[in-house]
XYZ file of C-alpha atoms in Angstrom:
672
model
C 0.000 0.000 0.000
C 1.145 3.531 -0.698
C 2.266 5.728 2.137
C 0.362 8.955 2.729
C 3.723 10.762 2.965
C 4.797 9.865 -0.583
C 4.227 12.467 -3.320
C 4.044 9.774 -6.058
C 1.543 7.310 -4.599
C 0.718 5.486 -7.868
C 4.316 4.674 -8.702
C 5.028 3.666 -5.101
C 1.970 1.393 -5.030
C 2.866 -0.466 -8.218
C 6.497 -0.991 -7.095
C 5.157 -2.265 -3.759
C 2.998 -4.834 -5.578
C 5.971 -6.090 -7.581
C 8.150 -6.186 -4.426
C 5.585 -8.304 -2.556
C 5.236 -10.671 -5.508
C 9.043 -11.087 -5.772
C 9.371 -11.772 -2.051
C 6.667 -14.450 -2.242
C 8.545 -16.186 -5.098
C 11.883 -15.689 -3.265
C 13.195 -14.017 -6.425
C 16.557 -12.288 -6.658
C 14.806 -9.204 -8.119
C 13.296 -8.441 -4.720
C 16.424 -6.483 -3.812
C 16.105 -4.273 -6.878
C 12.466 -3.556 -6.172
C 13.312 -2.792 -2.546
C 15.912 -0.192 -3.550
C 13.459 1.389 -6.005
C 10.696 1.405 -3.364
C 12.909 3.145 -0.796
C 14.135 5.721 -3.307
C 10.739 6.741 -4.647
C 9.232 6.803 -1.137
C 11.902 9.235 0.080
C 11.846 11.418 -3.047
C 10.175 14.836 -2.474
C 9.781 15.537 -6.228
C 6.527 14.952 -8.107
C 7.072 13.103 -11.425
C 4.794 13.940 -14.353
C 5.937 10.805 -16.189
C 7.585 7.568 -14.990
C 10.602 8.161 -17.255
C 11.595 11.095 -15.033
C 12.216 8.660 -12.165
C 15.430 7.365 -13.753
C 17.369 9.965 -11.768
C 16.696 7.971 -8.585
C 18.900 5.209 -7.279
C 17.536 1.759 -8.142
C 15.225 2.838 -11.003
C 16.707 2.000 -14.418
C 15.244 2.335 -17.966
C 13.672 -1.124 -17.866
C 11.812 -0.524 -14.621
C 10.698 2.932 -15.793
C 9.353 1.440 -19.073
C 7.380 -1.073 -17.042
C 5.957 1.762 -14.924
C 5.040 3.647 -18.144
C 3.065 0.634 -19.415
C 1.304 0.342 -16.071
C 0.394 4.033 -16.162
C -1.014 3.760 -19.716
C -3.191 0.780 -18.734
C -4.373 2.659 -15.641
C -5.355 5.717 -17.715
C -7.135 3.635 -20.329
C -9.173 1.799 -17.677
C -10.310 5.011 -16.009
C -11.186 6.597 -19.370
C -13.373 3.572 -20.233
C -15.177 3.740 -16.894
C -15.795 7.448 -17.321
C -17.207 6.901 -20.812
C -19.559 4.167 -19.553
C -20.809 6.418 -16.766
C -21.456 9.278 -19.198
C -23.318 6.941 -21.558
C -25.461 5.573 -18.753
C -26.299 9.021 -17.470
C -27.244 10.306 -20.920
C -29.364 7.237 -21.729
C -31.374 7.410 -18.505
C -34.402 9.689 -18.903
C -34.393 12.631 -16.527
C -37.181 12.384 -13.989
C -39.276 15.444 -13.545
C -39.316 16.696 -9.992
C -42.552 15.740 -8.362
C -44.397 18.696 -6.971
C -45.479 18.196 -3.402
C -49.105 19.020 -2.885
C -49.885 21.307 0.031
C -51.569 19.520 2.900
C -55.229 20.407 3.441
C -57.243 18.453 6.042
C -60.430 16.697 4.999
C -63.689 18.510 5.592
C -65.003 18.136 9.164
C -62.106 15.871 10.155
C -60.218 16.177 13.406
C -57.334 18.071 11.808
C -59.787 20.384 10.035
C -61.518 21.283 13.299
C -58.230 21.760 15.192
C -56.843 24.157 12.566
C -60.106 26.122 12.644
C -60.082 26.350 16.444
C -56.440 27.495 16.595
C -57.076 30.091 13.898
C -59.395 31.910 16.308
C -56.311 33.473 17.873
C -54.819 36.546 16.168
C -52.058 35.602 13.753
C -49.596 37.894 15.536
C -50.429 36.524 18.986
C -47.755 34.719 20.981
C -50.330 32.880 23.103
C -51.724 29.397 22.625
C -54.742 27.277 23.487
C -54.731 24.417 25.940
C -56.081 21.009 24.989
C -59.374 21.678 26.773
C -59.858 25.055 25.056
C -58.952 23.608 21.655
C -61.406 20.713 22.004
C -64.190 23.036 23.159
C -63.774 25.225 20.067
C -63.085 22.370 17.624
C -65.843 19.893 18.521
C -68.688 21.785 16.695
C -66.669 21.554 13.455
C -65.903 17.824 13.553
C -68.085 14.780 12.973
C -65.986 12.625 15.333
C -65.599 12.971 19.072
C -62.428 14.408 20.596
C -62.857 12.513 23.870
C -64.373 9.101 23.027
C -63.173 6.846 20.169
C -65.634 5.805 17.470
C -64.520 2.191 17.881
C -64.695 1.075 21.539
C -61.845 -1.390 20.945
C -59.427 1.376 19.916
C -58.041 4.480 21.564
C -57.895 6.817 18.567
C -60.057 9.939 18.769
C -60.243 13.099 16.704
C -57.544 14.544 18.970
C -55.075 12.032 17.483
C -54.942 14.312 14.434
C -52.923 16.760 16.525
C -49.900 14.459 16.184
C -50.174 14.639 12.377
C -50.417 18.429 12.438
C -47.327 18.671 14.666
C -45.352 16.273 12.423
C -46.266 18.321 9.347
C -45.111 21.478 11.170
C -48.559 23.052 11.017
C -49.007 23.289 14.791
C -46.421 24.286 17.370
C -46.577 22.732 20.840
C -45.441 24.907 23.737
C -44.394 22.834 26.724
C -44.660 24.069 30.271
C -46.915 23.628 33.235
C -49.683 22.914 30.708
C -49.175 22.233 27.020
C -50.438 24.914 24.679
C -50.872 24.787 20.922
C -50.647 27.451 18.234
C -50.474 27.527 14.435
C -47.120 27.892 12.701
C -46.643 29.992 9.582
C -47.460 26.962 7.419
C -50.481 26.293 9.621
C -51.816 29.792 8.990
C -51.401 29.253 5.241
C -53.452 26.055 5.498
C -56.111 27.864 7.534
C -56.337 30.583 4.896
C -56.637 28.001 2.094
C -59.405 26.233 4.009
C -61.345 29.469 4.321
C -60.660 30.348 0.675
C -61.991 26.961 -0.401
C -65.085 27.392 1.716
C -65.704 30.956 0.525
C -64.717 30.701 -3.126
C -63.152 34.179 -3.152
C -60.584 36.325 -1.470
C -63.177 37.945 0.751
C -62.741 35.069 3.165
C -59.120 35.896 3.810
C -59.854 39.567 4.390
C -62.710 38.680 6.705
C -60.428 36.358 8.646
C -57.781 39.066 8.973
C -60.401 41.533 10.169
C -61.580 39.067 12.774
C -58.039 38.364 13.947
C -57.119 42.032 14.182
C -60.272 42.691 16.194
C -59.540 39.751 18.515
C -62.620 38.003 17.129
C -62.842 34.291 16.490
C -65.104 31.486 15.462
C -68.659 32.424 16.462
C -71.271 30.030 17.924
C -71.951 27.165 15.578
C -75.635 27.228 14.589
C -77.014 24.807 12.041
C -80.167 26.382 10.675
C -80.740 23.710 8.110
C -80.638 26.246 5.272
C -78.593 24.724 2.403
C -77.555 28.165 1.240
C -75.242 28.514 4.227
C -72.894 25.841 2.836
C -73.126 26.835 -0.852
C -70.032 28.417 -2.484
C -70.407 32.018 -3.513
C -70.886 32.654 -7.257
C -69.663 35.569 -9.358
C -73.207 36.810 -9.993
C -73.966 37.305 -6.335
C -73.633 40.600 -4.565
C -70.213 41.405 -3.025
C -69.820 42.902 0.383
C -67.419 45.820 0.745
C -64.924 46.012 3.577
C -66.697 48.980 5.164
C -69.937 47.010 5.427
C -67.990 44.068 6.906
C -66.488 46.351 9.528
C -69.928 47.792 10.304
C -71.350 44.277 10.705
C -68.439 43.276 12.936
C -68.933 46.314 15.186
C -72.671 45.581 15.349
C -71.995 41.970 16.398
C -69.532 43.046 19.068
C -71.965 45.636 20.440
C -74.737 43.056 20.623
C -72.375 40.634 22.337
C -71.444 43.268 24.912
C -75.151 43.982 25.534
C -75.776 40.290 26.048
C -72.937 40.116 28.600
C -74.296 43.016 30.603
C -77.769 41.514 30.718
C -79.598 43.861 28.345
C -80.310 40.936 25.991
C -81.324 37.448 26.966
C -79.421 34.417 25.726
C -82.258 33.424 23.392
C -82.528 36.832 21.729
C -78.769 36.794 21.115
C -78.934 33.398 19.381
C -81.989 34.395 17.362
C -80.232 37.591 16.260
C -77.141 35.612 15.282
C -79.191 33.069 13.298
C -80.998 35.922 11.599
C -77.724 37.500 10.545
C -76.561 34.154 9.173
C -79.734 33.805 7.066
C -79.376 37.378 5.819
C -75.777 36.681 4.861
C -76.856 33.509 3.066
C -79.406 35.437 0.991
C -76.612 37.708 -0.214
C -74.484 34.671 -1.006
C -72.076 35.471 1.831
C -70.833 32.483 3.812
C -70.405 32.844 7.569
C -66.923 31.546 8.223
C -67.475 31.486 11.950
C -68.811 27.940 11.681
C -68.064 24.837 9.648
C -70.454 23.305 7.088
C -73.370 21.581 8.766
C -72.816 17.873 9.500
C -74.841 15.334 7.586
C -77.652 13.600 9.507
C -76.565 10.181 10.687
C -78.617 7.213 11.781
C -76.357 6.887 14.833
C -77.850 10.017 16.391
C -80.839 9.610 18.615
C -82.397 12.870 17.513
C -83.386 13.042 13.798
C -83.194 16.847 13.710
C -79.753 17.200 15.264
C -78.454 19.070 12.199
C -81.029 21.798 12.815
C -80.522 21.908 16.575
C -81.146 25.366 18.032
C -78.785 26.192 20.897
C -81.516 28.257 22.522
C -83.447 25.051 23.232
C -80.615 23.603 25.337
C -81.697 25.417 28.458
C -85.292 24.137 28.040
C -84.248 20.524 27.566
C -81.883 20.380 30.498
C -83.755 22.880 32.723
C -80.614 24.986 32.772
C -79.523 28.337 31.502
C -78.850 28.220 27.741
C -75.141 27.785 26.940
C -73.363 28.464 23.682
C -70.158 27.302 22.064
C -68.144 30.496 22.192
C -64.733 31.253 20.875
C -61.876 32.521 22.986
C -62.578 36.138 22.050
C -66.325 35.788 22.760
C -65.916 34.494 26.301
C -66.817 36.982 29.047
C -64.022 39.435 29.669
C -61.608 38.397 32.389
C -61.206 40.439 35.484
C -58.300 42.856 35.385
C -55.106 41.045 36.387
C -53.163 44.245 36.985
C -51.419 43.932 40.307
C -52.523 46.418 42.975
C -49.861 46.506 45.727
C -50.806 47.179 49.353
C -49.936 50.555 50.776
C -47.599 50.296 53.760
C -44.745 52.075 55.477
C -41.581 49.946 55.713
C -39.753 49.433 58.984
C -36.285 50.994 58.795
C -33.455 49.040 60.447
C -30.305 51.060 61.085
C -26.998 49.561 59.795
C -25.417 49.807 63.254
C -28.140 47.660 64.843
C -27.333 44.321 63.179
C -24.536 42.078 61.967
C -24.445 40.033 58.766
C -24.338 36.292 59.476
C -24.016 33.253 57.221
C -26.640 30.519 57.662
C -25.924 27.054 56.263
C -28.174 24.011 56.043
C -27.385 21.296 58.592
C -27.718 18.692 55.815
C -24.689 20.138 53.997
C -21.943 17.766 55.173
C -18.756 16.345 53.731
C -19.681 12.772 54.644
C -21.733 10.891 57.200
C -18.726 10.546 59.475
C -17.475 14.132 59.010
C -20.504 16.375 59.433
C -18.706 19.435 60.814
C -16.105 19.861 58.083
C -17.831 22.838 56.417
C -18.596 24.530 59.725
C -15.021 24.060 60.980
C -13.559 25.278 57.693
C -15.587 28.491 57.799
C -14.728 29.077 61.452
C -11.033 28.702 60.663
C -11.416 31.510 58.120
C -13.036 33.882 60.582
C -16.677 33.205 59.715
C -18.770 31.462 62.360
C -21.917 30.230 60.569
C -25.359 29.580 61.964
C -26.348 25.948 61.304
C -30.025 25.016 60.985
C -32.398 23.265 58.527
C -33.263 25.590 55.655
C -36.547 25.421 53.776
C -34.859 26.593 50.561
C -31.252 26.670 49.399
C -28.093 25.421 51.085
C -26.813 28.756 52.434
C -28.072 32.310 52.829
C -27.213 35.473 54.697
C -29.296 37.219 57.358
C -29.041 40.503 59.214
C -29.095 39.437 62.882
C -30.205 42.207 65.223
C -27.856 43.012 68.088
C -30.907 43.640 70.267
C -33.045 40.457 70.261
C -36.180 42.497 71.051
C -35.702 45.102 68.311
C -38.133 43.492 65.859
C -40.513 42.456 68.640
C -41.025 46.112 69.526
C -42.085 46.675 65.916
C -44.610 43.837 66.091
C -42.447 41.374 64.176
C -41.315 37.837 64.975
C -37.710 36.741 65.486
C -34.525 38.797 65.309
C -33.252 38.016 61.783
C -33.877 39.630 58.399
C -33.148 37.716 55.186
C -30.818 39.502 52.781
C -31.061 39.268 48.988
C -28.438 36.504 48.662
C -28.930 32.724 48.598
C -26.708 29.797 47.579
C -27.618 26.428 46.084
C -24.668 24.000 46.171
C -24.579 21.041 43.816
C -21.887 18.411 43.665
C -21.422 17.125 40.126
C -22.879 13.682 40.862
C -25.827 15.274 42.678
C -26.382 17.633 39.743
C -26.566 14.707 37.320
C -28.971 12.875 39.628
C -31.211 15.928 40.032
C -31.350 16.374 36.245
C -32.432 12.765 35.815
C -35.175 12.779 38.452
C -36.433 16.342 37.828
C -35.343 17.902 41.167
C -33.043 20.275 39.276
C -35.929 22.106 37.604
C -38.163 22.051 40.710
C -35.416 23.603 42.858
C -34.699 26.327 40.314
C -38.414 27.130 40.145
C -38.608 27.505 43.927
C -35.457 29.639 43.996
C -36.941 31.983 41.425
C -40.223 32.166 43.347
C -38.412 32.959 46.594
C -38.106 36.620 45.642
C -34.387 36.820 46.502
C -32.609 38.867 43.884
C -29.140 37.277 43.905
C -29.122 33.497 43.478
C -25.702 31.802 43.406
C -25.537 28.297 41.943
C -22.321 26.516 42.979
C -21.325 23.480 40.894
C -18.633 21.517 42.729
C -16.415 19.089 40.855
C -15.875 15.557 42.163
C -13.984 12.497 40.955
C -16.398 10.357 38.938
C -16.343 7.499 36.483
C -15.129 8.813 33.134
C -17.885 6.949 31.293
C -20.551 8.707 33.382
C -18.910 12.097 32.894
C -18.779 11.595 29.116
C -22.366 10.340 28.971
C -23.852 13.314 30.812
C -21.398 15.999 29.703
C -23.822 17.627 27.261
C -26.695 17.490 29.758
C -24.586 19.177 32.454
C -23.353 21.892 30.110
C -26.895 22.546 28.872
C -28.199 22.725 32.461
C -25.498 25.212 33.472
C -26.117 27.364 30.388
C -29.882 27.453 30.984
C -29.322 28.329 34.640
C -27.241 31.335 33.615
C -29.143 32.529 30.545
C -32.757 31.532 31.168
C -32.970 31.780 34.966
C -30.448 34.596 35.386
C -28.592 32.855 38.245
C -24.882 33.345 38.891
C -23.050 30.030 38.388
C -19.808 29.477 40.324
C -17.770 26.356 39.516
C -15.340 25.096 42.147
C -12.842 22.244 41.984
C -13.376 20.897 45.522
C -15.198 21.516 48.786
C -12.368 23.653 50.199
C -12.797 26.089 47.288
C -16.511 26.341 48.095
C -15.746 27.092 51.746
C -13.275 29.825 50.779
C -15.840 31.333 48.414
C -18.536 31.435 51.113
C -16.084 33.077 53.521
C -15.170 35.759 50.963
C -18.840 36.385 50.200
C -19.588 36.843 53.908
C -16.775 39.367 54.244
C -18.016 41.258 51.198
C -21.618 41.411 52.465
C -20.476 42.637 55.866
C -18.752 45.545 54.149
C -21.819 46.173 52.024
C -24.519 46.176 54.718
C -22.853 46.918 58.033
C -21.534 50.285 59.209
C -18.216 51.109 57.565
C -15.459 52.339 59.891
C -14.559 56.010 59.448
C -11.472 56.951 57.502
C -8.667 58.893 59.217
C -9.719 62.570 59.212
C -8.042 64.912 56.769
C -6.324 68.101 57.922
C -8.777 71.039 58.118
C -6.835 72.932 55.476
C -7.650 70.226 52.921
C -11.392 70.330 53.625
C -13.484 72.444 51.273
C -16.481 72.539 53.657
C -17.368 71.452 57.208
C -19.795 68.841 55.781
C -16.900 66.764 54.524
C -15.672 66.287 58.078
C -19.124 65.015 59.069
C -19.092 62.512 56.186
C -15.703 61.210 57.303
C -16.699 60.752 60.920
C -20.129 59.281 60.096
C -19.965 57.418 56.767
C -23.324 57.054 55.037
C -24.942 53.562 55.164
C -28.348 52.618 53.813
C -30.829 51.230 56.365
C -32.713 48.017 55.663
C -36.327 48.427 54.514
C -38.385 45.707 56.192
C -41.828 44.796 54.865
C -44.246 44.368 57.808
C -45.442 40.800 58.150
C -49.076 41.935 58.218
C -48.687 43.230 54.635
C -47.028 40.122 53.236
C -48.870 38.222 50.516
C -50.105 34.710 51.394
C -48.568 32.888 48.431
C -45.058 32.946 46.877
C -46.441 34.181 43.541
C -48.211 37.152 45.125
C -45.158 37.926 47.250
C -42.984 37.876 44.124
C -45.377 40.336 42.460
C -45.062 42.662 45.452
C -41.252 42.549 45.352
C -41.238 43.120 41.589
C -43.416 46.195 42.037
C -41.192 47.569 44.817
C -38.011 46.986 42.818
C -39.540 48.790 39.855
C -40.861 51.794 41.752
C -38.119 52.023 44.403
C -34.923 50.503 42.953
C -32.751 52.471 45.382
C -34.419 50.878 48.446
C -34.215 47.052 48.528
C -36.996 45.574 50.662
C -36.584 42.533 52.893
C -38.657 40.233 55.097
C -38.003 38.461 58.392
C -36.538 34.974 58.478
C -39.704 33.299 59.895
C -41.782 34.859 57.091
C -39.275 33.696 54.476
C -39.334 30.146 55.853
C -43.134 30.084 55.745
C -43.249 31.304 52.137
C -40.494 28.906 51.020
C -41.937 25.865 52.773
C -43.141 23.062 50.547
C -45.931 21.991 52.890
C -47.252 25.341 54.150
C -48.354 26.462 50.686
C -50.221 23.252 49.814
C -53.963 23.448 49.256
C -56.441 20.792 50.320
C -56.557 19.582 46.730
C -52.769 19.143 46.689
C -52.824 17.243 49.976
C -55.623 14.979 48.733
C -53.706 14.186 45.560
C -50.573 13.404 47.589
C -52.622 11.054 49.767
C -54.002 9.258 46.719
C -50.576 8.908 45.102
C -49.330 7.002 48.161
C -51.282 3.962 46.934
C -49.124 1.865 44.623
C -50.646 1.682 41.146
C -52.715 4.853 41.514
C -51.000 7.080 38.950
C -51.319 10.819 38.570
C -53.982 10.573 35.855
C -56.069 8.140 37.907
C -55.681 10.305 41.028
C -56.869 13.356 39.097
C -59.961 11.469 37.943
C -60.692 10.468 41.548
C -60.230 14.066 42.686
C -62.664 15.297 40.030
C -65.457 13.096 41.409
C -64.642 13.493 45.119
C -63.062 16.869 45.716
C -62.044 16.313 49.350
C -60.886 13.335 51.450
C -64.067 13.625 53.508
C -66.246 13.234 50.417
C -64.195 10.178 49.452
C -64.632 8.635 52.897
C -68.373 9.302 52.853
C -68.693 7.634 49.447
C -67.282 4.417 50.938
C -69.479 4.716 54.032
C -72.602 4.844 51.858
C -71.739 1.481 50.291
C -74.018 -1.244 51.664
C -71.631 -4.201 51.335
C -67.951 -5.034 51.108
C -68.360 -6.039 47.478
C -69.854 -2.651 46.661
C -66.967 -0.849 48.403
C -64.360 -2.830 46.465
C -66.106 -2.026 43.190
C -66.662 1.681 43.875
C -63.788 2.963 41.729
C -64.445 0.415 38.980
C -68.041 1.570 38.744
C -67.016 5.225 38.515
C -63.753 5.069 36.532
C -63.855 1.652 34.885
C -65.580 2.974 31.759
C -62.970 5.635 31.012
C -60.644 5.372 28.036
C -56.951 6.022 28.457
C -54.704 6.448 31.471
C -57.516 7.384 33.855
C -59.187 3.968 33.668
C -59.193 1.961 36.921
C -59.306 -1.830 36.973
C -60.764 -4.187 39.560
C -57.478 -5.030 41.312
C -56.584 -1.379 41.902
C -60.121 -0.597 43.047
C -59.893 -3.295 45.722
C -56.470 -2.006 46.856
C -57.790 1.551 47.266
C -60.821 0.252 49.158
C -58.526 -1.545 51.622
C -56.857 1.785 52.445
C -59.789 4.219 52.436
C -62.610 1.959 53.621
C -60.716 0.296 56.459
C -62.585 0.329 59.790
């Protein structure tokens, strides 16, 4: 084989072949070939023809002639292959590129209804619809159900079309606490084509844009039974100008507002809407706020379901009439603008407290060496306070020199939490928290704590190289998101001693920042420009702490965060703080739980009762007491064991409960 360092690889390769063949035959010519091989391998000159190689030692005229013949055969072979390839390419007919047809969902299919429901949002909106909102708006425009499959033996519903829309990049799925869906640019093009096809002219697109710009959406679906409402518009019919469309839109909005305030009854609103639809049909104008009417099916119990009047719903069910409204037609939400409480902060003088470091008592080096961190900080002049922390691994407090200072102000304790908190993660613990989800939950709680400066310490540790390589990208991505997305300061240390030194330096820095600074040596009077400068030297200015009274604190972390955000916006020069007991109460995992959360946690303690099943149980029995009473009303043991099966056994999907699980839950909740 030719060496990659040789500048004449072809010649070297052929000589190598002849050398190997001569050595196999034990021929005397092997020595000649070996000399030629060594010479041409070491030669730095590029030969355009084999005859030029005669200048080298070991390559005579005979060997060069043989190389020339080999080169000619090599060139002829490659020329023949090239000619065959050209002939084959010219003989093969060129295939015309196949034009891909744009995807348009079938009429009244699941995908059709989903695209229509998502198009109710303005095209420029950055919001999305949840699954429940999408189904509520899409169901009137689909012949299939979004919740129950047509075939009882299968699990596919009309909602399964959402997967197809996402794969075709027509719908974008926003992940978070609850999934939300919105149309992509291609999805909006499909929605416009659907409306164009239904309308037969460009008026549909302009009407859709007008609705989107006015935050309007798909109106209540009313099937009047008039075939003209689903007939395409012809060229001979009267056109509607944009000014008349705007006037009609304003009229509809005004009537909707009157109906919300109670000036119109629900029935008069529906009758007015149906009347406008019939008037539009007489002009040949199609109402794009609803899909074409579904065809009557023998599966329906009511023969006139296609002409069902929503105003009759209240009469049939003895309830108030309800309508299928779009997102824009729902009653206006209450104003969510935050109104902060008016209070006067408690001012704490800088000379009345000292800055102290508080570390979590669970932060240890090992089980047998639990005081290593505490001893290391003490050796560096920082004596920490050790206690269990509700949030974080270390934080700093302003500890009052007078234990009764805050008590005289009506507050609890003698410590005020400063705007600095530390979360320490060893590398192996960071990888474990990423895998089990604790990493994201802890960052969420840190952000909700309201503390402005969050320090995330990532501490290196000797680990298996295979594990480090496997999770390297995940760790780097987690650190980057912590810095960029969450805005935390990330400090990477090589060992625990580096972390201890960093905490000691931070404590020293915060003492200088918050506590009273010692006065500088006074300057000679001749160097002072005014007597005020002498006062500033003897009494250096220090900002007092602004303490929020506990009686004005918000009950939940989210409301408290809103209050702090408002204060930081309106008074950036005065940071506001809270007492340590108040901070612990707001940061506690258990103190902020509602009865619903506690009930769900109780249900999840039963093995086999998953989150989806627990949510279905909580929907039917909202409190533990109601669940207990349901079992007490059962007349026999058999009825108690079959309670969940009777209620949740007919569900489709993850919420379905089987007999074995029902008996296991009955053993726990119906015992005694």
